[in-house]
Structure formats: structure tokens, C-alpha cells
CSV table of C-alpha atoms and ligand atoms in Angstrom, one decimal:
chain,number,residue,atom,x,y,z
A,461,MET,CA,-2.8,-25.2,-24.1
A,462,GLU,CA,-5.1,-22.2,-23.7
A,463,ILE,CA,-5.2,-19.5,-26.4
A,464,THR,CA,-3.7,-16.2,-25.3
A,465,PRO,CA,-6.2,-14.3,-23.2
A,466,LEU,CA,-5.3,-11.2,-25.2
A,467,GLN,CA,-7.3,-12.7,-28.1
A,468,GLU,CA,-10.6,-12.3,-26.3
A,469,TRP,CA,-9.6,-9.0,-24.7
A,470,ILE,CA,-8.6,-7.4,-28.0
A,471,ALA,CA,-11.8,-8.7,-29.7
A,472,ARG,CA,-13.9,-7.2,-27.0
A,473,LYS,CA,-12.0,-3.9,-27.1
A,474,THR,CA,-12.4,-3.9,-30.8
A,475,GLY,CA,-16.1,-4.3,-30.6
A,476,ILE,CA,-16.1,-7.9,-32.0
A,477,SER,CA,-18.3,-10.4,-30.2
A,478,SER,CA,-15.7,-13.1,-29.6
A,479,GLY,CA,-12.0,-13.9,-30.2
A,480,GLU,CA,-12.9,-16.4,-32.8
A,481,ASN,CA,-14.1,-13.6,-35.1
A,482,LEU,CA,-10.9,-11.5,-34.7
A,483,ASP,CA,-8.9,-11.5,-37.8
A,484,ALA,CA,-6.1,-9.2,-39.1
A,485,GLY,CA,-8.4,-7.2,-41.4
A,486,THR,CA,-10.9,-6.4,-38.6
A,487,LEU,CA,-8.1,-5.5,-36.2
A,488,HIS,CA,-6.4,-3.2,-38.8
A,489,ASP,CA,-9.7,-1.4,-39.5
A,490,HIS,CA,-10.0,-0.8,-35.8
A,491,GLN,CA,-6.4,0.3,-35.4
A,492,LEU,CA,-6.7,2.7,-38.4
A,493,ASP,CA,-9.7,4.3,-36.7
A,494,LEU,CA,-7.7,4.7,-33.5
A,495,LEU,CA,-4.7,6.0,-35.4
A,496,HIS,CA,-6.9,8.7,-37.1
A,497,LYS,CA,-8.1,9.7,-33.6
A,498,THR,CA,-4.6,9.8,-32.2
A,499,LEU,CA,-3.3,12.0,-35.1
A,500,ASP,CA,-6.3,14.4,-34.8
A,501,LEU,CA,-5.7,14.6,-31.0
A,502,ALA,CA,-2.0,15.2,-31.5
A,503,LYS,CA,-2.3,17.8,-34.3
A,504,THR,CA,-5.0,19.7,-32.4
A,505,ASN,CA,-3.5,19.8,-29.0
A,506,SER,CA,0.2,19.3,-29.1
A,507,PRO,CA,2.5,22.1,-30.3
A,508,PHE,CA,5.2,19.6,-31.1
A,509,TYR,CA,3.0,17.4,-33.2
A,510,ARG,CA,1.3,20.3,-34.9
A,511,HIS,CA,4.6,21.2,-36.4
A,512,HIS,CA,6.0,17.7,-36.7
A,513,LEU,CA,2.9,16.5,-38.6
A,514,ARG,CA,2.2,19.7,-40.5
A,515,ASN,CA,2.4,17.9,-43.9
A,516,VAL,CA,0.2,15.0,-42.8
A,517,HIS,CA,-3.4,14.9,-43.8
A,518,VAL,CA,-5.1,12.4,-41.6
A,519,GLN,CA,-7.6,11.2,-44.1
A,520,ASP,CA,-4.8,10.3,-46.5
A,521,LEU,CA,-4.1,7.3,-44.3
A,522,LYS,CA,-6.4,4.7,-45.9
A,523,SER,CA,-4.9,1.6,-44.3
A,524,MET,CA,-2.4,0.8,-41.5
A,525,ALA,CA,0.2,0.2,-44.2
A,526,ASP,CA,0.1,4.0,-44.9
A,527,ILE,CA,1.6,4.6,-41.5
A,528,VAL,CA,5.0,4.4,-43.2
A,529,ASN,CA,4.3,7.9,-44.6
A,530,LEU,CA,4.3,9.5,-41.1
A,531,PRO,CA,7.6,10.9,-39.8
A,532,PHE,CA,9.4,9.1,-37.0
A,533,THR,CA,9.8,10.5,-33.5
A,534,TYR,CA,13.0,9.8,-31.5
A,535,PRO,CA,14.0,9.6,-27.8
A,536,ARG,CA,15.7,13.0,-28.3
A,537,ASP,CA,12.3,14.5,-29.3
A,538,ILE,CA,11.0,13.4,-25.9
A,539,ALA,CA,14.1,14.8,-24.1
A,540,ASP,CA,13.9,18.1,-26.0
A,541,SER,CA,10.2,18.7,-26.4
A,542,GLY,CA,8.4,16.4,-24.0
A,543,LEU,CA,6.1,19.0,-22.6
A,544,GLN,CA,5.2,20.2,-26.1
A,545,MET,CA,4.1,16.7,-26.9
A,546,LEU,CA,1.3,16.8,-24.3
A,547,CYS,CA,-2.2,16.7,-25.6
A,548,VAL,CA,-3.8,17.7,-22.2
A,549,SER,CA,-3.2,20.3,-19.6
A,550,GLN,CA,-0.6,19.4,-17.0
A,551,SER,CA,-3.3,19.3,-14.4
A,552,GLU,CA,-4.7,16.2,-16.1
A,553,ILE,CA,-1.3,14.4,-15.8
A,554,ALA,CA,-1.4,11.7,-13.1
A,555,ARG,CA,2.1,10.3,-13.5
A,556,VAL,CA,5.4,11.6,-14.8
A,557,VAL,CA,8.3,9.2,-15.4
A,558,THR,CA,11.8,10.6,-15.8
A,559,LEU,CA,14.3,8.5,-17.6
A,560,GLN,CA,18.0,9.3,-18.1
A,561,THR,CA,19.0,9.1,-21.7
A,562,SER,CA,22.2,7.3,-22.7
A,563,GLY,CA,23.2,10.2,-25.0
A,564,THR,CA,25.4,13.1,-24.0
A,565,THR,CA,22.8,15.8,-24.5
A,566,GLY,CA,22.0,15.7,-20.8
A,567,ASN,CA,18.2,16.2,-20.9
A,568,PRO,CA,16.4,13.3,-19.4
A,569,LYS,CA,13.2,11.9,-21.1
A,570,ARG,CA,10.0,12.7,-19.3
A,571,LEU,CA,6.9,10.7,-20.1
A,572,TYR,CA,3.4,11.9,-19.0
A,573,PHE,CA,0.4,9.8,-18.4
A,574,THR,CA,-3.2,10.7,-17.6
A,575,ARG,CA,-5.3,8.6,-15.2
A,576,GLU,CA,-7.0,7.1,-18.3
A,577,ASP,CA,-3.7,6.0,-19.7
A,578,LEU,CA,-2.8,4.3,-16.4
A,579,GLU,CA,-6.2,2.5,-16.4
A,580,LEU,CA,-5.5,1.1,-19.8
A,581,THR,CA,-2.2,-0.4,-18.5
A,582,ALA,CA,-3.9,-2.0,-15.5
A,583,ASP,CA,-6.5,-3.4,-17.9
A,584,PHE,CA,-3.8,-4.9,-20.1
A,585,PHE,CA,-2.2,-6.5,-17.0
A,586,ALA,CA,-5.5,-7.8,-15.7
A,587,HIS,CA,-6.0,-9.7,-19.0
A,588,GLY,CA,-2.5,-10.5,-20.1
A,589,MET,CA,-1.6,-12.1,-16.8
A,590,LYS,CA,-4.3,-14.7,-17.1
A,591,ALA,CA,-1.9,-16.6,-19.3
A,592,LEU,CA,0.3,-17.4,-16.3
A,593,VAL,CA,-1.7,-16.9,-13.1
A,594,THR,CA,-5.2,-17.8,-12.0
A,595,GLN,CA,-7.7,-16.5,-9.5
A,596,GLY,CA,-6.6,-17.0,-5.9
A,597,GLN,CA,-2.9,-17.0,-6.5
A,598,LYS,CA,-0.4,-14.8,-4.6
A,599,VAL,CA,2.1,-13.0,-6.8
A,600,MET,CA,5.2,-11.3,-5.6
A,601,VAL,CA,6.4,-8.3,-7.7
A,602,LEU,CA,10.1,-7.8,-7.6
A,603,MET,CA,9.8,-4.3,-9.1
A,604,PRO,CA,9.1,-0.9,-7.7
A,605,GLY,CA,5.9,0.2,-6.2
A,606,PRO,CA,3.6,1.4,-4.6
A,607,THR,CA,3.5,5.0,-6.1
A,608,LEU,CA,0.5,5.5,-8.4
A,609,GLY,CA,1.4,4.4,-11.9
A,610,SER,CA,4.5,2.5,-10.9
A,611,VAL,CA,4.8,-1.0,-12.4
A,612,GLY,CA,4.2,-2.6,-8.9
A,613,GLU,CA,1.0,-0.5,-8.3
A,614,ARG,CA,-0.4,-1.1,-11.8
A,615,LEU,CA,0.3,-4.8,-11.6
A,616,THR,CA,-1.4,-4.9,-8.2
A,617,THR,CA,-4.5,-3.1,-9.6
A,618,GLY,CA,-4.6,-5.5,-12.6
A,619,LEU,CA,-4.0,-8.7,-10.6
A,620,GLU,CA,-6.6,-7.8,-8.0
A,621,GLN,CA,-9.1,-7.3,-10.8
A,622,MET,CA,-8.6,-10.9,-11.7
A,623,GLY,CA,-8.8,-12.1,-8.1
A,624,CYS,CA,-5.1,-12.5,-7.2
A,625,ARG,CA,-3.3,-11.1,-4.2
A,626,THR,CA,0.0,-9.3,-4.7
A,627,VAL,CA,3.0,-8.5,-2.6
A,628,VAL,CA,5.1,-5.7,-4.1
A,629,HIS,CA,8.6,-6.3,-2.7
A,630,GLY,CA,10.6,-4.0,-5.0
A,631,PHE,CA,14.0,-5.0,-6.5
A,632,VAL,CA,15.9,-7.9,-5.0
A,633,ASN,CA,18.7,-6.8,-2.8
A,634,ASP,CA,19.2,-9.7,-0.5
A,635,PRO,CA,18.1,-13.0,-2.3
A,636,GLY,CA,18.1,-15.0,0.9
A,637,GLN,CA,15.7,-12.6,2.6
A,638,VAL,CA,13.4,-12.6,-0.5
A,639,ILE,CA,13.3,-16.4,-0.5
A,640,ASP,CA,12.3,-16.4,3.2
A,641,LYS,CA,9.5,-14.0,2.5
A,642,ILE,CA,8.3,-16.1,-0.5
A,643,ASN,CA,8.2,-19.2,1.6
A,644,ALA,CA,6.6,-17.4,4.6
A,645,LEU,CA,3.8,-15.8,2.6
A,646,ALA,CA,3.2,-18.8,0.4
A,647,VAL,CA,3.8,-16.8,-2.8
A,648,ASP,CA,3.2,-18.9,-5.9
A,649,GLY,CA,4.0,-16.5,-8.7
A,650,LEU,CA,6.9,-14.2,-9.3
A,651,ILE,CA,7.5,-11.2,-11.6
A,652,GLY,CA,10.9,-9.7,-11.8
A,653,LEU,CA,14.1,-8.8,-13.7
A,654,PRO,CA,15.7,-11.8,-15.4
A,655,ALA,CA,19.1,-11.7,-13.5
A,656,GLN,CA,17.3,-10.9,-10.2
A,657,VAL,CA,14.9,-13.9,-10.5
A,658,LEU,CA,17.9,-16.1,-11.5
A,659,SER,CA,19.6,-15.1,-8.2
A,660,LEU,CA,16.6,-16.5,-6.3
A,661,ALA,CA,16.6,-19.7,-8.3
A,662,ARG,CA,20.3,-20.3,-7.6
A,663,TRP,CA,20.6,-19.2,-4.0
A,664,PRO,CA,21.4,-22.1,-1.7
A,665,ARG,CA,18.4,-21.5,0.6
A,666,ASN,CA,15.9,-22.2,-2.0
A,667,ILE,CA,12.2,-21.9,-2.5
A,668,LEU,CA,10.3,-25.0,-1.5
A,669,PRO,CA,9.9,-27.4,-4.4
A,670,GLY,CA,6.6,-27.1,-6.2
A,671,ARG,CA,5.9,-23.7,-4.6
A,672,LEU,CA,6.1,-21.6,-7.7
A,673,LYS,CA,3.5,-22.1,-10.5
A,674,SER,CA,4.9,-19.6,-12.9
A,675,VAL,CA,7.5,-16.8,-13.3
A,676,LEU,CA,7.3,-13.7,-15.5
A,677,LEU,CA,10.5,-11.9,-16.5
A,678,SER,CA,10.4,-8.4,-17.6
A,679,GLY,CA,12.3,-5.1,-17.6
A,680,ASP,CA,15.3,-6.2,-19.6
A,681,TYR,CA,16.2,-8.4,-22.6
A,682,LEU,CA,16.0,-12.1,-21.7
A,683,PRO,CA,19.0,-14.4,-22.3
A,684,ARG,CA,18.0,-18.0,-23.1
A,685,ALA,CA,20.6,-19.1,-20.6
A,686,ILE,CA,18.6,-17.4,-17.8
A,687,ILE,CA,15.2,-18.9,-18.9
A,688,ASP,CA,16.8,-22.4,-19.0
A,689,ALA,CA,18.5,-22.0,-15.6
A,690,ILE,CA,15.3,-20.9,-13.9
A,691,GLN,CA,13.2,-23.7,-15.5
A,692,ASP,CA,15.8,-26.3,-14.5
A,693,VAL,CA,15.6,-25.3,-10.8
A,694,TRP,CA,11.9,-24.5,-10.3
A,695,ARG,CA,10.4,-26.7,-13.0
A,696,CYS,CA,7.8,-24.1,-13.7
A,697,PRO,CA,7.0,-22.2,-16.9
A,698,VAL,CA,9.0,-18.9,-17.4
A,699,PHE,CA,7.1,-16.3,-19.3
A,700,ASN,CA,8.5,-13.2,-21.1
A,701,HIS,CA,6.9,-9.8,-21.1
A,702,TYR,CA,7.8,-7.0,-23.4
A,703,GLY,CA,7.3,-3.4,-22.3
A,704,MET,CA,9.0,-0.1,-21.5
A,705,THR,CA,7.8,3.1,-20.0
A,706,GLU,CA,7.0,4.3,-23.6
A,707,THR,CA,4.6,1.4,-24.2
A,708,GLY,CA,2.9,2.4,-20.9
A,709,LEU,CA,4.8,-0.3,-19.1
A,710,GLY,CA,2.8,-3.2,-20.6
A,711,GLY,CA,3.5,-4.0,-24.2
A,712,GLY,CA,3.1,-7.7,-24.8
A,713,VAL,CA,3.2,-11.0,-23.0
A,714,GLU,CA,3.8,-14.6,-23.9
A,715,CYS,CA,1.0,-17.2,-23.9
A,716,GLN,CA,1.4,-20.7,-22.7
A,717,ALA,CA,3.3,-21.7,-25.8
A,718,LEU,CA,6.2,-19.6,-24.5
A,719,LYS,CA,7.3,-18.6,-28.0
A,720,GLY,CA,7.1,-14.9,-28.3
A,721,CYS,CA,5.0,-12.1,-26.8
A,722,HIS,CA,1.5,-11.5,-28.1
A,723,LEU,CA,1.1,-7.8,-28.4
A,724,ARG,CA,-1.2,-5.3,-26.8
A,725,GLU,CA,-2.6,-4.6,-30.2
A,726,ALA,CA,-5.8,-2.8,-29.1
A,727,ASP,CA,-3.6,0.0,-27.6
A,728,LEU,CA,-0.3,-0.2,-29.5
A,729,TYR,CA,0.9,-0.6,-33.1
A,730,LEU,CA,4.4,-2.0,-33.6
A,731,GLU,CA,6.5,-1.9,-36.8
A,732,ILE,CA,9.9,-3.4,-37.4
A,733,VAL,CA,12.3,-1.2,-39.5
A,734,ASP,CA,15.9,-1.4,-40.8
A,735,PRO,CA,18.5,1.2,-39.8
A,736,GLN,CA,17.4,3.4,-42.7
A,737,GLY,CA,13.8,3.3,-41.3
A,738,LYS,CA,12.4,1.1,-44.1
A,739,LYS,CA,10.0,-1.7,-43.2
A,740,VAL,CA,11.9,-5.0,-43.0
A,741,PRO,CA,10.4,-8.2,-44.7
A,742,HIS,CA,8.1,-10.0,-42.3
A,743,GLY,CA,10.0,-12.1,-39.8
A,744,HIS,CA,13.3,-10.2,-40.2
A,745,PRO,CA,14.9,-8.5,-37.3
A,746,GLY,CA,15.0,-4.7,-37.0
A,747,GLU,CA,14.2,-1.8,-34.6
A,748,ILE,CA,10.8,-1.7,-33.0
A,749,VAL,CA,8.8,1.4,-33.9
A,750,LEU,CA,6.0,2.2,-31.5
A,751,THR,CA,2.7,4.0,-32.1
A,752,THR,CA,0.3,4.4,-29.3
A,753,LEU,CA,-3.4,4.2,-30.3
A,754,THR,CA,-5.3,5.0,-27.2
A,755,ARG,CA,-2.9,7.2,-25.2
A,756,THR,CA,-4.4,10.6,-24.4
A,757,GLY,CA,-1.7,12.4,-22.3
A,758,MET,CA,1.3,12.1,-24.5
A,759,PRO,CA,0.8,9.9,-27.6
A,760,LEU,CA,3.8,8.5,-29.3
A,761,ILE,CA,3.7,8.3,-33.1
A,762,ARG,CA,6.2,6.1,-34.9
A,763,TYR,CA,8.6,6.3,-32.0
A,764,ARG,CA,12.0,4.7,-32.5
A,765,THR,CA,12.4,2.5,-29.4
A,766,GLY,CA,16.0,1.4,-30.1
A,767,ASP,CA,14.9,-2.2,-29.1
A,768,ILE,CA,15.8,-4.8,-31.7
A,769,SER,CA,13.6,-7.9,-32.3
A,770,ARG,CA,11.5,-9.5,-35.0
A,771,LEU,CA,7.9,-10.6,-35.5
A,772,LEU,CA,7.5,-14.4,-35.7
A,773,THR,CA,5.8,-15.5,-38.8
A,774,ALA,CA,4.2,-18.8,-38.0
A,775,ARG,CA,0.8,-19.0,-36.4
A,776,CYS,CA,1.2,-19.5,-32.6
A,777,ALA,CA,0.7,-22.9,-31.2
A,778,CYS,CA,-2.0,-21.5,-28.9
A,779,GLY,CA,-4.2,-20.9,-31.9
A,780,SER,CA,-4.1,-17.1,-31.9
A,781,SER,CA,-3.8,-15.1,-35.0
A,782,LEU,CA,-2.3,-12.2,-33.1
A,783,LYS,CA,1.2,-11.0,-33.8
A,784,ARG,CA,4.1,-12.3,-31.8
A,785,LEU,CA,7.3,-10.5,-30.9
A,786,ASP,CA,10.4,-12.6,-30.5
A,787,ARG,CA,12.7,-12.0,-27.5
A,788,LEU,CA,14.6,-8.8,-27.7
A,789,GLN,CA,18.2,-8.8,-28.7
A,790,GLY,CA,20.6,-7.4,-26.1
A,791,ARG,CA,21.4,-3.8,-26.8
A,792,SER,CA,24.7,-3.5,-25.0
A,793,VAL,CA,27.4,-3.7,-27.6
A,794,TYR,CA,30.8,-2.0,-27.0
A,795,ARG,CA,32.3,-0.6,-30.2
A,796,TYR,CA,35.9,0.6,-30.6
A,797,ASN,CA,38.1,0.7,-33.7
A,798,GLY,CA,36.0,-1.8,-35.6
A,799,MET,CA,35.7,-4.1,-32.5
A,800,GLU,CA,32.3,-5.1,-31.4
A,801,LEU,CA,31.7,-6.8,-28.1
A,802,ALA,CA,28.2,-8.0,-27.3
A,803,LEU,CA,27.1,-8.5,-23.7
A,804,GLN,CA,24.5,-10.9,-25.0
A,805,GLU,CA,27.1,-13.3,-26.1
A,806,MET,CA,28.8,-13.2,-22.7
A,807,ASP,CA,25.4,-13.5,-20.9
A,808,GLU,CA,24.5,-16.7,-22.9
A,809,SER,CA,27.8,-18.4,-22.0
A,810,LEU,CA,28.5,-17.2,-18.5
A,811,PHE,CA,25.0,-17.5,-17.1
A,812,ARG,CA,25.3,-21.2,-17.8
A,813,LEU,CA,27.8,-21.4,-15.0
A,814,LYS,CA,25.6,-22.7,-12.1
A,815,ASP,CA,27.4,-20.7,-9.3
A,816,ILE,CA,27.0,-17.3,-11.0
A,817,VAL,CA,24.3,-14.9,-9.8
A,818,ASP,CA,25.3,-11.8,-11.8
A,819,PHE,CA,28.3,-10.1,-13.3
A,820,GLN,CA,29.4,-6.7,-14.6
A,821,VAL,CA,31.8,-6.3,-17.6
A,822,THR,CA,33.9,-3.1,-17.7
A,823,ILE,CA,36.0,-2.1,-20.6
A,824,GLU,CA,39.1,0.0,-20.0
A,825,LYS,CA,39.9,1.8,-23.1
A,826,GLN,CA,43.6,2.4,-23.6
A,827,GLN,CA,45.5,3.6,-26.7
A,828,GLN,CA,44.8,1.2,-29.6
A,829,ARG,CA,43.5,-1.6,-27.3
A,830,CYS,CA,41.1,-2.4,-24.5
A,831,ARG,CA,41.2,-4.4,-21.3
A,832,LEU,CA,38.2,-6.3,-20.1
A,833,ASN,CA,37.5,-6.5,-16.4
A,834,LEU,CA,34.8,-8.7,-15.0
A,835,GLU,CA,33.4,-8.5,-11.5
A,836,PHE,CA,31.1,-11.4,-10.6
A,837,TRP,CA,28.7,-12.2,-7.8
A,838,ALA,CA,28.7,-15.9,-6.9
A,839,ILE,CA,26.3,-17.9,-4.7
A,840,PRO,CA,27.6,-18.3,-1.1
A,841,GLY,CA,29.7,-21.4,-0.9
A,842,GLY,CA,30.1,-21.5,-4.7
A,843,LYS,CA,33.0,-23.0,-6.5
A,844,PRO,CA,36.3,-21.5,-5.2
A,845,ASP,CA,37.9,-21.3,-8.7
A,846,LEU,CA,35.0,-19.8,-10.4
A,847,ALA,CA,37.2,-16.9,-11.7
A,848,LEU,CA,39.3,-19.4,-13.6
A,849,ASP,CA,36.2,-21.0,-15.2
A,850,ILE,CA,35.0,-17.5,-16.2
A,851,ARG,CA,38.3,-16.7,-17.8
A,852,GLN,CA,38.3,-19.9,-19.8
A,853,ILE,CA,34.8,-19.4,-21.0
A,854,LEU,CA,35.5,-15.8,-22.0
A,855,HIS,CA,38.4,-17.0,-24.2
A,856,GLU,CA,36.0,-19.5,-25.9
A,857,ILE,CA,33.4,-16.9,-26.8
A,858,PRO,CA,33.9,-16.3,-30.5
A,859,GLY,CA,33.1,-12.6,-30.3
A,860,VAL,CA,35.6,-12.2,-27.5
A,861,ALA,CA,38.3,-14.5,-28.8
A,862,ARG,CA,38.4,-12.8,-32.2
A,863,TRP,CA,39.5,-9.5,-30.6
A,864,ILE,CA,42.0,-11.1,-28.2
A,865,ASN,CA,43.6,-12.9,-31.2
A,866,GLN,CA,43.8,-9.6,-33.1
A,867,GLY,CA,45.6,-8.0,-30.2
A,868,MET,CA,42.8,-5.5,-29.6
A,869,LEU,CA,41.6,-6.9,-26.3
A,870,SER,CA,43.0,-8.5,-23.2
A,871,ILE,CA,41.3,-10.1,-20.3
A,872,ASN,CA,42.5,-8.2,-17.2
A,873,ASP,CA,40.9,-8.7,-13.9
A,874,VAL,CA,38.3,-11.3,-13.2
A,875,SER,CA,37.3,-11.3,-9.5
A,876,PRO,CA,34.4,-11.7,-7.1
A,877,SER,CA,32.5,-8.6,-6.2
A,878,ARG,CA,32.8,-7.2,-2.7
A,879,ASN,CA,29.2,-6.0,-3.0
A,880,ASN,CA,26.1,-7.6,-4.2
A,881,LEU,CA,25.7,-6.4,-7.8
A,882,PHE,CA,22.1,-5.5,-7.6
A,883,PHE,CA,22.7,-2.1,-6.0
A,884,ASN,CA,21.8,-0.4,-9.3
A,885,PRO,CA,19.2,-2.5,-10.9
A,886,GLY,CA,18.1,-2.0,-14.5
A,887,LYS,CA,19.1,-3.0,-17.9
A,888,ARG,CA,22.4,-4.9,-18.1
A,889,LYS,CA,25.1,-3.1,-19.9
A,890,ILE,CA,28.9,-3.1,-20.5
A,891,LYS,CA,30.5,-0.2,-18.6
A,892,GLU,CA,33.3,1.8,-20.1
A,893,ILE,CA,36.2,3.6,-18.3
A,894,ILE,CA,38.8,5.6,-20.0
A,895,THR,CA,42.3,5.4,-18.5
B,1306,LIG,ZN1,0.1,-17.8,-28.4
């Protein structure tokens, strides 16, 4: 097994001669230096941060542990004050990403990146991807491109730097058509959303055996059931990537040990905190808090991502001393009158059904109780009584059965979808309708 390529990359970016000499102390010294620079940049150039950090004296931060003395920033800060967070003039912004927020405030979040910020992302991809693809491979990206700064475009730039060819297809809409393209173009690596890549693995017209050398899943939390299902069919390693627009798309990627993402620590500093914002004991789960260390357009300082995970404590089997982030926990939990329904629990059970490609859970809220509807998308020629299997499994899921037994939930309609369910790709979530 090869050590994560991020070890050598981070060592070089930190000014250390080789990965062997990279230790936590040296890395923290370097990160502290970058944090000081980021704080100076933000306090000097951004009206938001000038006010937000008015009580912060940069030189009081003597070690990275002192970062806990800085105030948090929240998604609503980006929604309300995004432009005031800029540290450069708008003419220096090369890419703006607009994200709808889940809250009811209405303002979308806008994130701004300079050309330099975008270059750093491609550089991370060019090195992080070495864990799973090698020079000469042809990689299909099942994510949007080719606009400057999009994930497809940045991956193309990064992968071309390491001598790979890329085909940016965009999201999967018709699995059969994507499979034909993979076979025709002799693609041997795939990058995509977990459920979308699963659809390709399960589709009856499959990819020629031995064709794919590796798969990278990104863009959503990753159920174990999906990793197992893809590995079962294609017999190739399935890598996880952690990232969001706020991390500059790239955030961390698994090494060949496939046990947690090594992080982009030369550019980002991640903390894990409890709901009160206190640092959790090492290895405990909590919310990921992000600080950018090299971002020049719109730095994020102690940004509450809302993502839940934990740092793994043991040294990685690849031999690296770099931190590792476990798979994210699913964020979609429906809460009503003390009832909590987690999509993750349903994903882990239902994606084990071999004929399922995707499904959408909708909760109909009525007085005092809820009805669960499930629309599923099955492979063509799949089991005719799949709906019955799904119903049975739903009743066996502890987190669903509990609420049924307490009379707070009933399973209403379970039926095949008339459409393919990928028309609105993105993070999986439970939908709510009020009747
Ligand atoms: Zn590793």
C-alpha cells in the first residue's frame, strides 16, 4: 500500500524537504503562520471580519490550539454578509457559487473565489487523485463542468497535470447511456455522486468486467451499503472524498487504506465541536468547523459547516501521520413531536436491495402523526414485488419501527417512480409535505 500522496504534497507546500520529515508539530507551526496571515488579510480588507474579529489580536494566537478563542462564522453570515467578507475587489473574483440555504431566511449563500483560490483546488486534485488513478488513465467525471471553477473543470485541470485524460459528462440522467459511453471511450476511472454511481453498477447493461480500476464518490455523505454494493459488482476500490463549496470543492481524500479521508491540511484547518461549540475529545463525533488558511478572495474563519463526522485516532495503515476524517453522518433527519427519522438508517437498509437504484422518502405531516411515502426507482426488469420488500424492510428498521409502534407514523404509499429520480441531483434528503 502506498502512503497518501498528500503527505509529500503537504510537506513540500510546508517547505519541508520530504514527507518523512512531516510531523504534527511542524505542520502546526506552518498552519499557525498561515492562520496569522489569513486573520491579517481578513481584518485589513473585509468589513465583515473587521467588525467580527474586532476583539481578536492576531499575535495572541500562540498555537493552533488558541484558534478556539476566535468567534465562529455561520452559513447565515455568508447569506447575509457574503460581499462584506471579500478581501479583494470584485474584479479579482474569478468564480461565484450560489447555494440555496435550507433555512427560511431566503438569502442564498454566495461564495467568491479568486483565480489563485481556484489554482489551489486544482493543485489539491492533481496530488490527491494520485491515490486512485495513475498517469495515462481516462477518468469520467459525473459532475458538472466545464465552466471555470466548476468541479468538472477543476478536476480536469488537476488530472491533466498528472497525465490523465478526463471526460466531464455531468450528472447521470440515463444510466444505460452513460454505461455505453464508458465502454465506448474505454474509461477506467469514475468520479460521481454515491447514488448515481450505484445506478451504473446495478444497471442491467453493465460495464465490461475489469474495465474500472477505481471509483471516487463525492458530493454527498456515503452510506456503507453503497460502497459495498459498488465494490461487489465492479471489484475495484471505492474511494471517498470530503469536500464542499466552502472547502473550495476539495477537502480531503482517502488513501489506499480506504479508511477515512486525509485532509488538505496545507490549505485547510478542521476542528470538531459539540453543539455548544466546545472542542470534542479526539475521536468523538461532532460538527466540522472549517478555517481556510490560503484562501484570498473570501476566507472562512471557524465556519460551522453543519457536517457531522469525527477524526480517526489510530495512525493510518498507509503510514501517514496526517489526520483522517471518518465518513460523514447523514444530515437528513426528520423531526416532529419528539420523533426523529434518519434517512441514513433507511439508506443503509434499503440500498442493500439489489434492484434499487434510488428512492425518495416524503413525510406527510398530519395532526399528531405522520405518513411516510416512498417512491423508488428500480433497475429495468427488477423484482416485480420490490415494493413489498421495501415495506417489510421499513418495518424492520429500528428507527422507523419505534415510531410506527408508538402510533406516530404509518407507512402509506410505496410505489415505483414514474420518472427517473435523478432529475434534481444533489444531497439526499427526506422531503416534507404538510396536508
Ligand atoms: Zn492513509
